[in-house]
């Protein structure tokens, strides 16, 4: 098999589970945001998102190689060079998040953090009007970033001929053997789930 065609484990379980939990919880929170009857569901969804993001922030420093912020958070020049390469015959390929995707990840984490905290302040009637406005603004910005992220995924799939959705489900991606991870970190994934559920329960009380 050619090196460029080799499949290796790139995304560990905490990254994958956290990703899909955020997808499900954001959809749930968006659909229940205007319903008084489903307010508690909205709060639990936000609590789970806060749990996932707080764990992911820690995991960005102590996680597996491709989960580390140092692996995918790059400067503006690198992001611009990557985007320009998409229009060339040899677009740059990254094993983990590409530079543009790295910025999208950081934007998503930041907005989820702001939205979850401001939402909890609203739920506790502690933040006043500014917290309500911040919560609504971050929700709208988050929707825009999600849309941009989805467009980026579609473009990357087409340009690099990779199924990134499948990769985020299985953890497997085109990568030389020396760049693959050898452990999916199942214990850390369990810790993520316990932490997120516990935090959501505490915030919803």
PDB file of C-alpha atoms in Angstrom:
ATOM      1  CA  UNK A   1       0.000   0.000   0.000  1.00  0.00           C
ATOM      2  CA  UNK A   2       1.272   3.493  -0.847  1.00  0.00           C
ATOM      3  CA  UNK A   3       2.130   5.672   2.178  1.00  0.00           C
ATOM      4  CA  UNK A   4      -0.404   8.268   1.077  1.00  0.00           C
ATOM      5  CA  UNK A   5      -3.090   5.582   1.160  1.00  0.00           C
ATOM      6  CA  UNK A   6      -2.318   4.132   4.579  1.00  0.00           C
ATOM      7  CA  UNK A   7      -5.049   4.403   7.187  1.00  0.00           C
ATOM      8  CA  UNK A   8      -4.117   4.976  10.802  1.00  0.00           C
ATOM      9  CA  UNK A   9      -5.861   5.865  14.039  1.00  0.00           C
ATOM     10  CA  UNK A  10      -5.752   9.663  14.341  1.00  0.00           C
ATOM     11  CA  UNK A  11      -8.721  10.702  16.495  1.00  0.00           C
ATOM     12  CA  UNK A  12      -8.975   9.262  19.984  1.00  0.00           C
ATOM     13  CA  UNK A  13     -12.263   8.425  21.687  1.00  0.00           C
ATOM     14  CA  UNK A  14     -12.498  11.603  23.819  1.00  0.00           C
ATOM     15  CA  UNK A  15     -12.216  13.752  20.681  1.00  0.00           C
ATOM     16  CA  UNK A  16     -14.770  11.713  18.756  1.00  0.00           C
ATOM     17  CA  UNK A  17     -17.281  11.310  21.576  1.00  0.00           C
ATOM     18  CA  UNK A  18     -16.926  14.960  22.508  1.00  0.00           C
ATOM     19  CA  UNK A  19     -17.481  16.010  18.903  1.00  0.00           C
ATOM     20  CA  UNK A  20     -20.707  14.059  18.467  1.00  0.00           C
ATOM     21  CA  UNK A  21     -21.988  15.020  21.916  1.00  0.00           C
ATOM     22  CA  UNK A  22     -21.574  18.671  20.962  1.00  0.00           C
ATOM     23  CA  UNK A  23     -23.430  18.072  17.692  1.00  0.00           C
ATOM     24  CA  UNK A  24     -26.359  16.376  19.441  1.00  0.00           C
ATOM     25  CA  UNK A  25     -26.496  18.827  22.343  1.00  0.00           C
ATOM     26  CA  UNK A  26     -26.269  21.924  20.154  1.00  0.00           C
ATOM     27  CA  UNK A  27     -29.120  20.658  17.979  1.00  0.00           C
ATOM     28  CA  UNK A  28     -31.159  19.886  21.103  1.00  0.00           C
ATOM     29  CA  UNK A  29     -30.411  23.254  22.697  1.00  0.00           C
ATOM     30  CA  UNK A  30     -31.301  25.113  19.502  1.00  0.00           C
ATOM     31  CA  UNK A  31     -34.615  23.295  19.109  1.00  0.00           C
ATOM     32  CA  UNK A  32     -35.617  23.815  22.747  1.00  0.00           C
ATOM     33  CA  UNK A  33     -34.348  27.371  23.193  1.00  0.00           C
ATOM     34  CA  UNK A  34     -37.737  29.047  22.830  1.00  0.00           C
ATOM     35  CA  UNK A  35     -39.796  26.481  24.748  1.00  0.00           C
ATOM     36  CA  UNK A  36     -40.655  27.010  28.410  1.00  0.00           C
ATOM     37  CA  UNK A  37     -41.923  23.425  28.650  1.00  0.00           C
ATOM     38  CA  UNK A  38     -38.567  22.084  27.485  1.00  0.00           C
ATOM     39  CA  UNK A  39     -36.453  24.570  29.414  1.00  0.00           C
ATOM     40  CA  UNK A  40     -34.851  21.907  31.586  1.00  0.00           C
ATOM     41  CA  UNK A  41     -33.892  19.875  28.509  1.00  0.00           C
ATOM     42  CA  UNK A  42     -32.282  23.048  27.147  1.00  0.00           C
ATOM     43  CA  UNK A  43     -30.358  23.517  30.399  1.00  0.00           C
ATOM     44  CA  UNK A  44     -29.159  19.898  30.472  1.00  0.00           C
ATOM     45  CA  UNK A  45     -28.015  20.146  26.853  1.00  0.00           C
ATOM     46  CA  UNK A  46     -26.077  23.304  27.689  1.00  0.00           C
ATOM     47  CA  UNK A  47     -24.587  21.657  30.765  1.00  0.00           C
ATOM     48  CA  UNK A  48     -23.390  18.697  28.718  1.00  0.00           C
ATOM     49  CA  UNK A  49     -21.822  21.070  26.204  1.00  0.00           C
ATOM     50  CA  UNK A  50     -20.020  22.917  28.984  1.00  0.00           C
ATOM     51  CA  UNK A  51     -18.769  19.605  30.354  1.00  0.00           C
ATOM     52  CA  UNK A  52     -17.467  18.532  26.954  1.00  0.00           C
ATOM     53  CA  UNK A  53     -15.759  21.868  26.268  1.00  0.00           C
ATOM     54  CA  UNK A  54     -14.130  22.130  29.695  1.00  0.00           C
ATOM     55  CA  UNK A  55     -12.772  18.594  29.275  1.00  0.00           C
ATOM     56  CA  UNK A  56     -11.627  19.382  25.723  1.00  0.00           C
ATOM     57  CA  UNK A  57      -9.724  22.437  26.915  1.00  0.00           C
ATOM     58  CA  UNK A  58      -7.796  20.233  29.320  1.00  0.00           C
ATOM     59  CA  UNK A  59      -7.398  17.510  26.683  1.00  0.00           C
ATOM     60  CA  UNK A  60      -5.850  20.079  24.368  1.00  0.00           C
ATOM     61  CA  UNK A  61      -2.826  20.087  26.682  1.00  0.00           C
ATOM     62  CA  UNK A  62      -2.603  16.495  27.929  1.00  0.00           C
ATOM     63  CA  UNK A  63      -4.375  14.440  25.242  1.00  0.00           C
ATOM     64  CA  UNK A  64      -3.116  12.302  22.384  1.00  0.00           C
ATOM     65  CA  UNK A  65      -0.855  13.969  19.758  1.00  0.00           C
ATOM     66  CA  UNK A  66      -3.483  15.137  17.265  1.00  0.00           C
ATOM     67  CA  UNK A  67      -5.813  16.392  20.019  1.00  0.00           C
ATOM     68  CA  UNK A  68      -3.198  18.837  21.326  1.00  0.00           C
ATOM     69  CA  UNK A  69      -3.676  22.529  20.570  1.00  0.00           C
ATOM     70  CA  UNK A  70      -0.010  22.699  19.662  1.00  0.00           C
ATOM     71  CA  UNK A  71      -0.691  20.271  16.817  1.00  0.00           C
ATOM     72  CA  UNK A  72      -3.330  22.329  15.004  1.00  0.00           C
ATOM     73  CA  UNK A  73      -3.507  25.919  16.285  1.00  0.00           C
ATOM     74  CA  UNK A  74      -1.393  27.902  13.840  1.00  0.00           C
ATOM     75  CA  UNK A  75      -0.862  31.533  12.908  1.00  0.00           C
ATOM     76  CA  UNK A  76      -2.749  33.569  10.255  1.00  0.00           C
ATOM     77  CA  UNK A  77       0.005  33.182   7.641  1.00  0.00           C
ATOM     78  CA  UNK A  78      -0.194  29.390   7.832  1.00  0.00           C
ATOM     79  CA  UNK A  79      -3.982  29.487   7.566  1.00  0.00           C
ATOM     80  CA  UNK A  80      -3.800  31.747   4.487  1.00  0.00           C
ATOM     81  CA  UNK A  81      -1.139  29.546   2.867  1.00  0.00           C
ATOM     82  CA  UNK A  82      -3.286  26.476   3.459  1.00  0.00           C
ATOM     83  CA  UNK A  83      -6.409  28.083   1.984  1.00  0.00           C
ATOM     84  CA  UNK A  84      -4.434  29.207  -1.067  1.00  0.00           C
ATOM     85  CA  UNK A  85      -3.069  25.706  -1.534  1.00  0.00           C
ATOM     86  CA  UNK A  86      -6.625  24.388  -1.931  1.00  0.00           C
ATOM     87  CA  UNK A  87      -6.705  26.015  -5.363  1.00  0.00           C
ATOM     88  CA  UNK A  88      -3.413  24.454  -6.457  1.00  0.00           C
ATOM     89  CA  UNK A  89      -2.668  21.076  -7.973  1.00  0.00           C
ATOM     90  CA  UNK A  90      -1.061  19.920  -4.732  1.00  0.00           C
ATOM     91  CA  UNK A  91      -3.163  21.121  -1.783  1.00  0.00           C
ATOM     92  CA  UNK A  92      -1.424  20.773   1.572  1.00  0.00           C
ATOM     93  CA  UNK A  93      -2.638  17.814   3.586  1.00  0.00           C
ATOM     94  CA  UNK A  94      -2.589  17.641   7.377  1.00  0.00           C
ATOM     95  CA  UNK A  95      -3.024  14.471   9.378  1.00  0.00           C
ATOM     96  CA  UNK A  96      -4.931  16.162  12.188  1.00  0.00           C
ATOM     97  CA  UNK A  97      -6.972  19.347  11.894  1.00  0.00           C
ATOM     98  CA  UNK A  98      -5.854  21.587   9.055  1.00  0.00           C
ATOM     99  CA  UNK A  99      -4.978  25.213  10.000  1.00  0.00           C
ATOM    100  CA  UNK A 100      -8.402  26.586   9.004  1.00  0.00           C
ATOM    101  CA  UNK A 101     -10.138  23.748  10.826  1.00  0.00           C
ATOM    102  CA  UNK A 102      -8.004  24.500  13.878  1.00  0.00           C
ATOM    103  CA  UNK A 103      -9.327  28.046  14.008  1.00  0.00           C
ATOM    104  CA  UNK A 104     -12.885  26.734  13.625  1.00  0.00           C
ATOM    105  CA  UNK A 105     -12.332  24.364  16.552  1.00  0.00           C
ATOM    106  CA  UNK A 106     -11.103  27.189  18.789  1.00  0.00           C
ATOM    107  CA  UNK A 107     -14.002  29.427  17.750  1.00  0.00           C
ATOM    108  CA  UNK A 108     -16.492  26.649  18.515  1.00  0.00           C
ATOM    109  CA  UNK A 109     -14.961  25.944  21.920  1.00  0.00           C
ATOM    110  CA  UNK A 110     -14.947  29.631  22.832  1.00  0.00           C
ATOM    111  CA  UNK A 111     -18.536  30.229  21.758  1.00  0.00           C
ATOM    112  CA  UNK A 112     -19.836  27.098  23.480  1.00  0.00           C
ATOM    113  CA  UNK A 113     -18.075  28.180  26.676  1.00  0.00           C
ATOM    114  CA  UNK A 114     -19.559  31.688  26.532  1.00  0.00           C
ATOM    115  CA  UNK A 115     -22.998  30.416  25.550  1.00  0.00           C
ATOM    116  CA  UNK A 116     -23.119  27.778  28.271  1.00  0.00           C
ATOM    117  CA  UNK A 117     -21.989  30.090  31.060  1.00  0.00           C
ATOM    118  CA  UNK A 118     -24.303  32.943  30.018  1.00  0.00           C
ATOM    119  CA  UNK A 119     -27.162  30.452  29.658  1.00  0.00           C
ATOM    120  CA  UNK A 120     -26.624  29.126  33.170  1.00  0.00           C
ATOM    121  CA  UNK A 121     -26.576  32.692  34.534  1.00  0.00           C
ATOM    122  CA  UNK A 122     -29.904  33.283  32.815  1.00  0.00           C
ATOM    123  CA  UNK A 123     -31.310  30.061  34.242  1.00  0.00           C
ATOM    124  CA  UNK A 124     -30.287  31.157  37.733  1.00  0.00           C
ATOM    125  CA  UNK A 125     -31.542  34.708  37.059  1.00  0.00           C
ATOM    126  CA  UNK A 126     -28.123  36.077  37.975  1.00  0.00           C
ATOM    127  CA  UNK A 127     -26.860  37.774  34.852  1.00  0.00           C
ATOM    128  CA  UNK A 128     -29.527  40.265  33.987  1.00  0.00           C
ATOM    129  CA  UNK A 129     -30.094  41.618  30.508  1.00  0.00           C
ATOM    130  CA  UNK A 130     -26.446  41.495  29.445  1.00  0.00           C
ATOM    131  CA  UNK A 131     -26.246  37.735  30.059  1.00  0.00           C
ATOM    132  CA  UNK A 132     -29.428  37.152  28.071  1.00  0.00           C
ATOM    133  CA  UNK A 133     -28.110  39.200  25.167  1.00  0.00           C
ATOM    134  CA  UNK A 134     -24.733  37.452  25.314  1.00  0.00           C
ATOM    135  CA  UNK A 135     -26.412  34.048  25.316  1.00  0.00           C
ATOM    136  CA  UNK A 136     -28.499  34.893  22.265  1.00  0.00           C
ATOM    137  CA  UNK A 137     -25.556  36.451  20.423  1.00  0.00           C
ATOM    138  CA  UNK A 138     -23.252  33.491  21.054  1.00  0.00           C
ATOM    139  CA  UNK A 139     -25.952  31.059  19.941  1.00  0.00           C
ATOM    140  CA  UNK A 140     -26.318  32.917  16.629  1.00  0.00           C
ATOM    141  CA  UNK A 141     -22.548  33.159  16.153  1.00  0.00           C
ATOM    142  CA  UNK A 142     -22.197  29.484  16.987  1.00  0.00           C
ATOM    143  CA  UNK A 143     -24.725  28.603  14.308  1.00  0.00           C
ATOM    144  CA  UNK A 144     -22.746  30.655  11.781  1.00  0.00           C
ATOM    145  CA  UNK A 145     -19.448  28.987  12.759  1.00  0.00           C
ATOM    146  CA  UNK A 146     -21.063  25.548  12.556  1.00  0.00           C
ATOM    147  CA  UNK A 147     -22.291  26.367   9.043  1.00  0.00           C
ATOM    148  CA  UNK A 148     -18.799  27.551   8.041  1.00  0.00           C
ATOM    149  CA  UNK A 149     -17.294  24.424   9.594  1.00  0.00           C
ATOM    150  CA  UNK A 150     -19.626  22.188   7.600  1.00  0.00           C
ATOM    151  CA  UNK A 151     -18.696  24.003   4.390  1.00  0.00           C
ATOM    152  CA  UNK A 152     -15.032  23.569   5.248  1.00  0.00           C
ATOM    153  CA  UNK A 153     -15.543  19.856   5.829  1.00  0.00           C
ATOM    154  CA  UNK A 154     -17.241  19.467   2.442  1.00  0.00           C
ATOM    155  CA  UNK A 155     -14.442  21.353   0.681  1.00  0.00           C
ATOM    156  CA  UNK A 156     -11.749  19.368   2.474  1.00  0.00           C
ATOM    157  CA  UNK A 157     -13.479  16.081   1.644  1.00  0.00           C
ATOM    158  CA  UNK A 158     -13.603  17.025  -2.034  1.00  0.00           C
ATOM    159  CA  UNK A 159     -10.078  18.416  -2.302  1.00  0.00           C
ATOM    160  CA  UNK A 160      -8.300  15.720  -0.282  1.00  0.00           C
ATOM    161  CA  UNK A 161     -10.669  12.911  -1.273  1.00  0.00           C
ATOM    162  CA  UNK A 162     -11.240  11.907   2.334  1.00  0.00           C
ATOM    163  CA  UNK A 163     -14.430  11.110   4.196  1.00  0.00           C
ATOM    164  CA  UNK A 164     -13.947  13.266   7.287  1.00  0.00           C
ATOM    165  CA  UNK A 165     -17.324  12.300   8.751  1.00  0.00           C
ATOM    166  CA  UNK A 166     -16.273   8.651   8.623  1.00  0.00           C
ATOM    167  CA  UNK A 167     -12.938   9.605  10.176  1.00  0.00           C
ATOM    168  CA  UNK A 168     -14.656  11.306  13.099  1.00  0.00           C
ATOM    169  CA  UNK A 169     -16.754   8.179  13.614  1.00  0.00           C
ATOM    170  CA  UNK A 170     -13.982   5.586  13.380  1.00  0.00           C
ATOM    171  CA  UNK A 171     -10.924   7.659  14.249  1.00  0.00           C
ATOM    172  CA  UNK A 172      -9.187   6.401  11.105  1.00  0.00           C
ATOM    173  CA  UNK A 173      -7.629   8.759   8.600  1.00  0.00           C
ATOM    174  CA  UNK A 174      -4.984   8.744   5.885  1.00  0.00           C
ATOM    175  CA  UNK A 175      -1.728   8.805   7.806  1.00  0.00           C
ATOM    176  CA  UNK A 176       1.706   7.146   7.763  1.00  0.00           C
ATOM    177  CA  UNK A 177       2.115   4.514  10.456  1.00  0.00           C
ATOM    178  CA  UNK A 178       4.558   6.662  12.449  1.00  0.00           C
ATOM    179  CA  UNK A 179       1.955   9.442  12.751  1.00  0.00           C
ATOM    180  CA  UNK A 180      -0.905   7.245  13.938  1.00  0.00           C
ATOM    181  CA  UNK A 181      -1.780   6.944  17.611  1.00  0.00           C
ATOM    182  CA  UNK A 182      -1.680   3.536  19.266  1.00  0.00           C
ATOM    183  CA  UNK A 183      -4.291   4.048  21.967  1.00  0.00           C
ATOM    184  CA  UNK A 184      -7.820   5.412  21.624  1.00  0.00           C
ATOM    185  CA  UNK A 185      -7.830   6.455  25.314  1.00  0.00           C
ATOM    186  CA  UNK A 186     -11.055   4.669  26.407  1.00  0.00           C
ATOM    187  CA  UNK A 187     -10.514   5.505  30.099  1.00  0.00           C
ATOM    188  CA  UNK A 188     -10.302   9.206  29.291  1.00  0.00           C
ATOM    189  CA  UNK A 189     -13.468   8.878  27.196  1.00  0.00           C
ATOM    190  CA  UNK A 190     -15.284   7.375  30.192  1.00  0.00           C
ATOM    191  CA  UNK A 191     -14.005  10.226  32.358  1.00  0.00           C
ATOM    192  CA  UNK A 192     -15.346  12.702  29.808  1.00  0.00           C
ATOM    193  CA  UNK A 193     -18.809  11.134  29.907  1.00  0.00           C
ATOM    194  CA  UNK A 194     -18.917  10.980  33.704  1.00  0.00           C
ATOM    195  CA  UNK A 195     -17.743  14.574  34.017  1.00  0.00           C
ATOM    196  CA  UNK A 196     -20.148  15.950  31.393  1.00  0.00           C
ATOM    197  CA  UNK A 197     -23.189  14.142  32.800  1.00  0.00           C
ATOM    198  CA  UNK A 198     -22.314  15.105  36.374  1.00  0.00           C
ATOM    199  CA  UNK A 199     -21.835  18.757  35.468  1.00  0.00           C
ATOM    200  CA  UNK A 200     -25.089  18.865  33.499  1.00  0.00           C
ATOM    201  CA  UNK A 201     -26.951  17.345  36.447  1.00  0.00           C
ATOM    202  CA  UNK A 202     -25.414  19.843  38.896  1.00  0.00           C
ATOM    203  CA  UNK A 203     -26.169  22.844  36.713  1.00  0.00           C
ATOM    204  CA  UNK A 204     -29.730  21.704  36.086  1.00  0.00           C
ATOM    205  CA  UNK A 205     -30.606  21.322  39.769  1.00  0.00           C
TER     206      UNK A 205
END
